[in-house]
Short mmCIF file of C-alpha atoms in Angstrom, two decimals:
data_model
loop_
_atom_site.label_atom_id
_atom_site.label_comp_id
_atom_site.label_asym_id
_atom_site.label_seq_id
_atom_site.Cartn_x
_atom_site.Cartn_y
_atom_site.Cartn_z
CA UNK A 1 42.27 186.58 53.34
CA UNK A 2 43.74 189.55 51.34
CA UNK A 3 46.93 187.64 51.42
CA UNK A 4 45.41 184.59 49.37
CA UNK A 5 43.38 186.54 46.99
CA UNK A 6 46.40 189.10 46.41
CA UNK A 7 48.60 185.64 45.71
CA UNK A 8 46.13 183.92 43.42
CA UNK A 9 45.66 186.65 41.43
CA UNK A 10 49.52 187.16 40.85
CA UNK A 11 49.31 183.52 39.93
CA UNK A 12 46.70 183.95 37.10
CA UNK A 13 48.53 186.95 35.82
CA UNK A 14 51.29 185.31 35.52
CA UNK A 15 49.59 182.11 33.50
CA UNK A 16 47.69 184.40 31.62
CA UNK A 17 50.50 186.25 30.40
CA UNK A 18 53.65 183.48 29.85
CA UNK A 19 52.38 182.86 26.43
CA UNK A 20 52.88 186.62 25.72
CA UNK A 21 56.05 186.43 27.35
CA UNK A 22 57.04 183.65 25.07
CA UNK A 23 56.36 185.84 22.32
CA UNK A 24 57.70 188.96 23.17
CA UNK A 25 61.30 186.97 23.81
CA UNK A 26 60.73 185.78 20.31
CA UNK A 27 59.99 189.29 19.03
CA UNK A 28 63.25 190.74 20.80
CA UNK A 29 65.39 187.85 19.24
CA UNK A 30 64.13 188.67 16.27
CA UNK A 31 64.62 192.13 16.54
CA UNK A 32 68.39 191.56 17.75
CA UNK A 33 69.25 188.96 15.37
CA UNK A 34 67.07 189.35 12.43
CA UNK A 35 66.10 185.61 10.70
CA UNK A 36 68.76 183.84 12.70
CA UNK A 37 68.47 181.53 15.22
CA UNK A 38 68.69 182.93 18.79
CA UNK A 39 71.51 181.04 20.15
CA UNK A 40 69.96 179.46 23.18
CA UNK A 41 67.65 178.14 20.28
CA UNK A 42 70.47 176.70 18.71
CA UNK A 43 71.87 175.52 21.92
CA UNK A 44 68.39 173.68 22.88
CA UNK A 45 67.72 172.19 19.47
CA UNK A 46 71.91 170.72 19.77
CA UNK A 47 70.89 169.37 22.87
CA UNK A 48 67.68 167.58 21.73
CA UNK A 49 69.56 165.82 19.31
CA UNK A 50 72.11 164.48 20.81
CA UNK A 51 70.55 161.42 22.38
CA UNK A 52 68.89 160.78 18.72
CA UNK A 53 71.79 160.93 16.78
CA UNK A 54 72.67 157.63 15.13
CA UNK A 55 76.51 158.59 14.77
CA UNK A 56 78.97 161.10 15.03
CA UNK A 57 79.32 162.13 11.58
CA UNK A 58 75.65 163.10 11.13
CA UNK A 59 75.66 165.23 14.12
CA UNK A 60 78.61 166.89 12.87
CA UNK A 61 76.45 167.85 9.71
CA UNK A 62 73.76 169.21 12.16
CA UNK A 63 76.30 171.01 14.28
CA UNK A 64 77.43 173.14 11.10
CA UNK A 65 73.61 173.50 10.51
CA UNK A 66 73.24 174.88 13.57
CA UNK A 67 76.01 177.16 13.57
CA UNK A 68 75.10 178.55 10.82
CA UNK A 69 71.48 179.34 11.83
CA UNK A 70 73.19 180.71 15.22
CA UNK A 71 74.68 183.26 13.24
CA UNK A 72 73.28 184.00 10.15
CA UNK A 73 76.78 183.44 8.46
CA UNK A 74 77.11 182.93 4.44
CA UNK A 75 78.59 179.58 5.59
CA UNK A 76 79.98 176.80 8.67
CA UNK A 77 82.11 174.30 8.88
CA UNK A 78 83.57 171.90 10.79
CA UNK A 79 87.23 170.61 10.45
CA UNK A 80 88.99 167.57 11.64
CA UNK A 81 92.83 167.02 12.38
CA UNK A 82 94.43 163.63 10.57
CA UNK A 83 98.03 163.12 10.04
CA UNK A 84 98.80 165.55 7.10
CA UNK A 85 96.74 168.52 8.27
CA UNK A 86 92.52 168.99 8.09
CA UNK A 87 90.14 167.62 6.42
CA UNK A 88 86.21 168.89 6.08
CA UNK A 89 84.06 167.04 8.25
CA UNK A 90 80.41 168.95 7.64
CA UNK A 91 79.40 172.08 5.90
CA UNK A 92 76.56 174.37 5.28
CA UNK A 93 75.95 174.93 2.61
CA UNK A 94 77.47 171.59 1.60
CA UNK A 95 80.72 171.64 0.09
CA UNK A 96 83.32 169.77 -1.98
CA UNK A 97 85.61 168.11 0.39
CA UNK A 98 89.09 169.26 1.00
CA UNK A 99 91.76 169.34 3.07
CA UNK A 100 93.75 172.06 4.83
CA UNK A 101 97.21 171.92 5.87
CA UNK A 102 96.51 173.61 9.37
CA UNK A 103 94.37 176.16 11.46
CA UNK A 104 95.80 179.10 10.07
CA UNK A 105 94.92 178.25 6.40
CA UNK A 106 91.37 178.17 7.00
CA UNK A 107 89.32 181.35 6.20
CA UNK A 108 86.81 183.42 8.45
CA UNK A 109 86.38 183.54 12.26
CA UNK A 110 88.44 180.26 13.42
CA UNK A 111 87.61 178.41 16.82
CA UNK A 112 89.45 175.49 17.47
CA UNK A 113 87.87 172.43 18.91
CA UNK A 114 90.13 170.62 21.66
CA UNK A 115 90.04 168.28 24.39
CA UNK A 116 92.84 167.91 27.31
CA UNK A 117 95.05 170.18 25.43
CA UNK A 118 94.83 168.07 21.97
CA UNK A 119 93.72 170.28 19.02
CA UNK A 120 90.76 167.50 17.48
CA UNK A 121 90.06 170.37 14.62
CA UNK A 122 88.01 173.82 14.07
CA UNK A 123 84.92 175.26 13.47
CA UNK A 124 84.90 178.12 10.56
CA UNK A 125 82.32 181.02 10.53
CA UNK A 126 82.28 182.93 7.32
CA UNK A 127 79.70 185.76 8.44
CA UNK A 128 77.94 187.71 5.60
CA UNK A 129 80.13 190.34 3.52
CA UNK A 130 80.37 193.75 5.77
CA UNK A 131 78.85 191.97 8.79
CA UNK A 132 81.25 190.18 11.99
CA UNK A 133 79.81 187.88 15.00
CA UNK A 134 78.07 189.77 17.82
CA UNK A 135 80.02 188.39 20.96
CA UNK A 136 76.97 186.59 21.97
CA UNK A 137 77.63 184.21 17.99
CA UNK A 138 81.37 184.33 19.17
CA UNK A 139 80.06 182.26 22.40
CA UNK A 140 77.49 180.18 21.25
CA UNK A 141 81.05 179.14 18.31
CA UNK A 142 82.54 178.66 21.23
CA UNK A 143 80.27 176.36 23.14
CA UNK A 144 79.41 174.63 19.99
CA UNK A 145 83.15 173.79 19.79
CA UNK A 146 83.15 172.30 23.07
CA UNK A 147 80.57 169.78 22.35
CA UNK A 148 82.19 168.79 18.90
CA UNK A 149 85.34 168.15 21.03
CA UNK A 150 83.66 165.16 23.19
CA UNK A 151 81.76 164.20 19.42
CA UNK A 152 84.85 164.03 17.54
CA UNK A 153 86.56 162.06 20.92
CA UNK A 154 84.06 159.64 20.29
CA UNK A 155 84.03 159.13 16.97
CA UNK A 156 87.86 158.25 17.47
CA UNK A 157 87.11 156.31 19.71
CA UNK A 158 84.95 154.46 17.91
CA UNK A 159 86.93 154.30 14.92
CA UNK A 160 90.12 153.06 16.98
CA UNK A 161 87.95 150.21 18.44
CA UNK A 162 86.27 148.89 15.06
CA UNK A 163 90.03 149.36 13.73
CA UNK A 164 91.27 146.84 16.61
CA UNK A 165 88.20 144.54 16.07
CA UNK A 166 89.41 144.11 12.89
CA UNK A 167 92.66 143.52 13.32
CA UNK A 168 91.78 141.03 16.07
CA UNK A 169 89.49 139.44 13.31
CA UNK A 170 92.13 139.37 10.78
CA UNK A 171 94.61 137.82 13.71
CA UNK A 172 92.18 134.98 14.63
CA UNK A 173 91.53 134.50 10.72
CA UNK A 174 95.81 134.00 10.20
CA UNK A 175 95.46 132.12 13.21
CA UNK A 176 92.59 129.65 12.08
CA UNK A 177 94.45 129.42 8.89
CA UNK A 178 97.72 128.13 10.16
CA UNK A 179 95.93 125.64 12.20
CA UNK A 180 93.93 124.14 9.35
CA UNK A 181 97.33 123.63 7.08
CA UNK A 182 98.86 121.84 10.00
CA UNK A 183 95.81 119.82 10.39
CA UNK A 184 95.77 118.90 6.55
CA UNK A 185 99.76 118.12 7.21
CA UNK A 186 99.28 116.32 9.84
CA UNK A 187 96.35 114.31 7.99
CA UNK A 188 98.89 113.83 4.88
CA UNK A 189 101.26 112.45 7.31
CA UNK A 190 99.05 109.72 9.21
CA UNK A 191 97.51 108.73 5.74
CA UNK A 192 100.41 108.79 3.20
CA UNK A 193 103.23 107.51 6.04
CA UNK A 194 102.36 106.03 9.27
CA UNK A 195 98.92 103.99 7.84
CA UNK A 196 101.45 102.92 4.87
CA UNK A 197 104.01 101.67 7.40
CA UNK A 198 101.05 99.63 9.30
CA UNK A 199 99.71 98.64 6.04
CA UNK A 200 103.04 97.30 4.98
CA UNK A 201 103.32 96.02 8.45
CA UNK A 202 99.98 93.59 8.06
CA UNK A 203 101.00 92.09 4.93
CA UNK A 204 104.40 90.90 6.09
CA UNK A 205 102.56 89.41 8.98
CA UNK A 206 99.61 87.78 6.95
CA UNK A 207 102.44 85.96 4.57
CA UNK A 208 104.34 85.05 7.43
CA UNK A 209 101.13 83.26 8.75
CA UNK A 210 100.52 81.57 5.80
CA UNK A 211 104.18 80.45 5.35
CA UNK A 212 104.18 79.19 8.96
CA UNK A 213 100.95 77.34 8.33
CA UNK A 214 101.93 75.81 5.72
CA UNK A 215 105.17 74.49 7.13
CA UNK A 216 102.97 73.04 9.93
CA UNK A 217 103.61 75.32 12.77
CA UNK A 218 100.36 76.10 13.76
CA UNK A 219 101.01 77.68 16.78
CA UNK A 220 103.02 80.46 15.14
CA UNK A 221 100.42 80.94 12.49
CA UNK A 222 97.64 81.75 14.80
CA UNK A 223 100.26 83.81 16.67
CA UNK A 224 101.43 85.74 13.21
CA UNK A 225 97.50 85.98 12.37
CA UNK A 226 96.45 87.57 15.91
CA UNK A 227 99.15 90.47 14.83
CA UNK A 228 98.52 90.89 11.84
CA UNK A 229 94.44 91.32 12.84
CA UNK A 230 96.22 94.01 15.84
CA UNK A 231 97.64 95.69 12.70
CA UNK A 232 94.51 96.12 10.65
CA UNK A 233 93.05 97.31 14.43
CA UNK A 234 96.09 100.24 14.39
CA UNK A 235 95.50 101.02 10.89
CA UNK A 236 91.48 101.58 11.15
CA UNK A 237 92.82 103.66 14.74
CA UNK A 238 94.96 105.82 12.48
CA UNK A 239 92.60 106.14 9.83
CA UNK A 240 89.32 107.67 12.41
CA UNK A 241 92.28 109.73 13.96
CA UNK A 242 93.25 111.59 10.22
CA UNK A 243 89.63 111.86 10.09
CA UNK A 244 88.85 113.79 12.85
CA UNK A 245 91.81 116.02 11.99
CA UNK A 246 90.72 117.02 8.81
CA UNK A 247 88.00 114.54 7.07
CA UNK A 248 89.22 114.71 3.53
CA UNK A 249 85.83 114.42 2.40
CA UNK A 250 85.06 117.74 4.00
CA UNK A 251 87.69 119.42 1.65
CA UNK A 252 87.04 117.02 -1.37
CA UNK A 253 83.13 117.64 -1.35
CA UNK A 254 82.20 119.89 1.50
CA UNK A 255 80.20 119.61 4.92
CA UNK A 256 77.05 118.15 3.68
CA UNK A 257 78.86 114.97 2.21
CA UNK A 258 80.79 114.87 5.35
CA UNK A 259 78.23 115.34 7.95
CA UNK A 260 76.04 112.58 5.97
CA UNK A 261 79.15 110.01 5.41
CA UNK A 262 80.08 110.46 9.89
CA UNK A 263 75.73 109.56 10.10
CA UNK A 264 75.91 105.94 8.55
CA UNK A 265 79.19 105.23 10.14
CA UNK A 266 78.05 105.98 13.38
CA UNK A 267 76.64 102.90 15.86
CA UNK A 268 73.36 105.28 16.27
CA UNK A 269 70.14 106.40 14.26
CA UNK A 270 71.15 109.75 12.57
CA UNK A 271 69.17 111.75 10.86
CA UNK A 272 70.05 114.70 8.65
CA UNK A 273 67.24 117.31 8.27
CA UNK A 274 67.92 119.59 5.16
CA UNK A 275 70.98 120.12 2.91
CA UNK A 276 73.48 123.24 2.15
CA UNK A 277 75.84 124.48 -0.42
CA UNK A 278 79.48 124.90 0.05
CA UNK A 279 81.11 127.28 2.04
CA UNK A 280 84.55 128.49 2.63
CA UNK A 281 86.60 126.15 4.20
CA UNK A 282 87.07 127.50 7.58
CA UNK A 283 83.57 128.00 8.30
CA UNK A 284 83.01 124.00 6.91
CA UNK A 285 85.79 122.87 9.27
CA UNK A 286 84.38 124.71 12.65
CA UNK A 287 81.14 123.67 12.01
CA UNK A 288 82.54 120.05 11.20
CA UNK A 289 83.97 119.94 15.00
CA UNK A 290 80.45 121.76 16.39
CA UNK A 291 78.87 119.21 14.81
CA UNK A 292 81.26 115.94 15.63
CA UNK A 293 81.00 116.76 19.26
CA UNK A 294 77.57 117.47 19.75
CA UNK A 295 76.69 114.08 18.06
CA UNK A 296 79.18 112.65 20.57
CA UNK A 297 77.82 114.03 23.48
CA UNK A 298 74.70 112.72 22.59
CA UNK A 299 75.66 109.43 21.87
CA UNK A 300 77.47 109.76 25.55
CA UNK A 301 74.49 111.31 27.57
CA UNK A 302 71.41 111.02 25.75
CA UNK A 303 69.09 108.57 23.76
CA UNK A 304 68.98 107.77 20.13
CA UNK A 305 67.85 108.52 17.31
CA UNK A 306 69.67 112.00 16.91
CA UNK A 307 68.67 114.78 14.29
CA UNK A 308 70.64 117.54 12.50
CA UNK A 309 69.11 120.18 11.31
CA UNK A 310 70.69 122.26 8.48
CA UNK A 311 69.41 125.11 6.90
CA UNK A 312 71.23 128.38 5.41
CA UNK A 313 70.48 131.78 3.85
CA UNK A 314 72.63 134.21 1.53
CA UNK A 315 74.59 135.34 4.83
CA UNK A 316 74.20 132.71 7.15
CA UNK A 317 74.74 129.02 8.25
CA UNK A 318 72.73 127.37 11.09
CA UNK A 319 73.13 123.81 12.43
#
């Protein structure tokens, strides 16, 4: 019908003519701001970033880019707030750092960047001498601003969270620390006190023995001997127990002596595949422990022979 045809050929007008539609936009923002960026340009190549950007700081960088283009201004730059004042963030053309002490000391057309009533920093326009920002550049300032507020949110965000990580590292680092003196003390103790004691202990018994069996009383002498053989028992007890708090072999000459000296003394095949250097002493210990009860769970729930593998790089160690 009429209808159709007078609808189709709307349609192919229209097609026909969107690429010179395209262009004739681009003409006019040409025309109304020269070699600058239109800002819905601006705007749209912002935008297309964002979910490329690998962190804050470099989008800041393309934010003052942006601006820049936007407006055709001599020079951008974007601000952050710290505790004495403002510090450059980005700027285009690049600049020297430096720090301001607050908005009003920064120079050209000032728009601060905020979020839920916090002031997070500013964005500076210098425009070209004997020019000023159309109200259209005021906006697109404006709108930039807004999305620098939820980038520089982020990014202290970000910057509070990596600061707590580390702090939490430190904290479990103290905390690892502490326990591995107390374990060497309490090592020190069992060794240099109560395995002395026993020690001591076993020899008064074993003379007594002899004495008794030598004055005939045989009964007494097997009795003396049975506790003194108790007392070796308590001393090789105390002895594995100062081991497996802190093997003084591990701190004398590392993991690899240590793991190899627990495989012949154990009542199963061991096998140690590979060797490695020293490392500091808390990552020795933990892997010590890793390593002591995963052969003891398989001498518990699996069959012999058992195999540990060892191997390391410049910035890692894997058992």
């Amino acid at each position: 019908s009429d209808v159709v045809l007078a609808v189709a050929a709307t349609t192919l007008v229209a097609i026909l003519f969107e690429p010179v539609r395209v262009r004739a936009q681009q003409v006019a923002n040409r025309l109304v701001y020269g070699q600058r960026a239109a800002p819905y340009e601006v705007l749209s190549e912002l935008t297309k970033s964002l979910p490329n950007a690998e962190e804050e700081a470099g989008l800041l960088a393309r934010m003052a880019t942006q601006l820049r283009a936007g407006t055709g201004a001599d020079r951008a730059q974007v601000w952050l707030t710290t505790d004495t004042g403002l510090t450059l963030a980005a700027s285009d053309p690049t600049a020297a750092d430096t720090d301001a002490g607050g908005i009003d000391d920064l120079d050209g057309v000032v728009i601060p960047i905020e979020h839920d009533g916090a002031t997070l920093g500013a964005l500076t326009v210098e425009p070209a001498a004997g020019t000023q920002l159309r109200p259209a550049e005021l906006r697109l300032a404006e709108d930039l601003a807004g999305s620098a507020a939820l980038v520089v949110r982020k990014l202290r965000l970000d910057e509070n969270l990596a600061r707590t990580a580390d702090e939490l590292a430190s904290s479990r680092r103290r905390l690892v620390s502490a326990q591995d003196t107390e374990l060497r003390r309490l090592e020190r103790r069992l060794q240099e006190g109560a395995v002395q004691d026993v020690v001591g202990l076993k020899v008064a018994l074993t003379l007594a023995a002899r004495t008794a069996h030598d004055e005939g009383t045989t009964r007494t002498a097997d009795l003396l001997t049975t506790l003194a053989d108790e007392a070796q028992a308590a001393i090789d007890e105390i002895h594995a127990l100062a081991t497996g708090l802190y093997p003084a072999i591990l701190e004398a000459e590392g993991l690899d002596t240590a793991i190899r000296t627990m495989a012949t003394t154990a009542p199963v095949p061991i096998t140690i595949d590979g060797t490695i250097e020293r490392h500091p002493p808390d990552i020795e210990l933990a892997a010590f422990y890793c390593i002591s009860e995963a052969v003891t769970n398989a001498m518990k729930h699996a069959q012999p022979p058992i195999t540990i593998t060892l191997t390391q790089t410049p910035t890692t160690l894997t058992f």
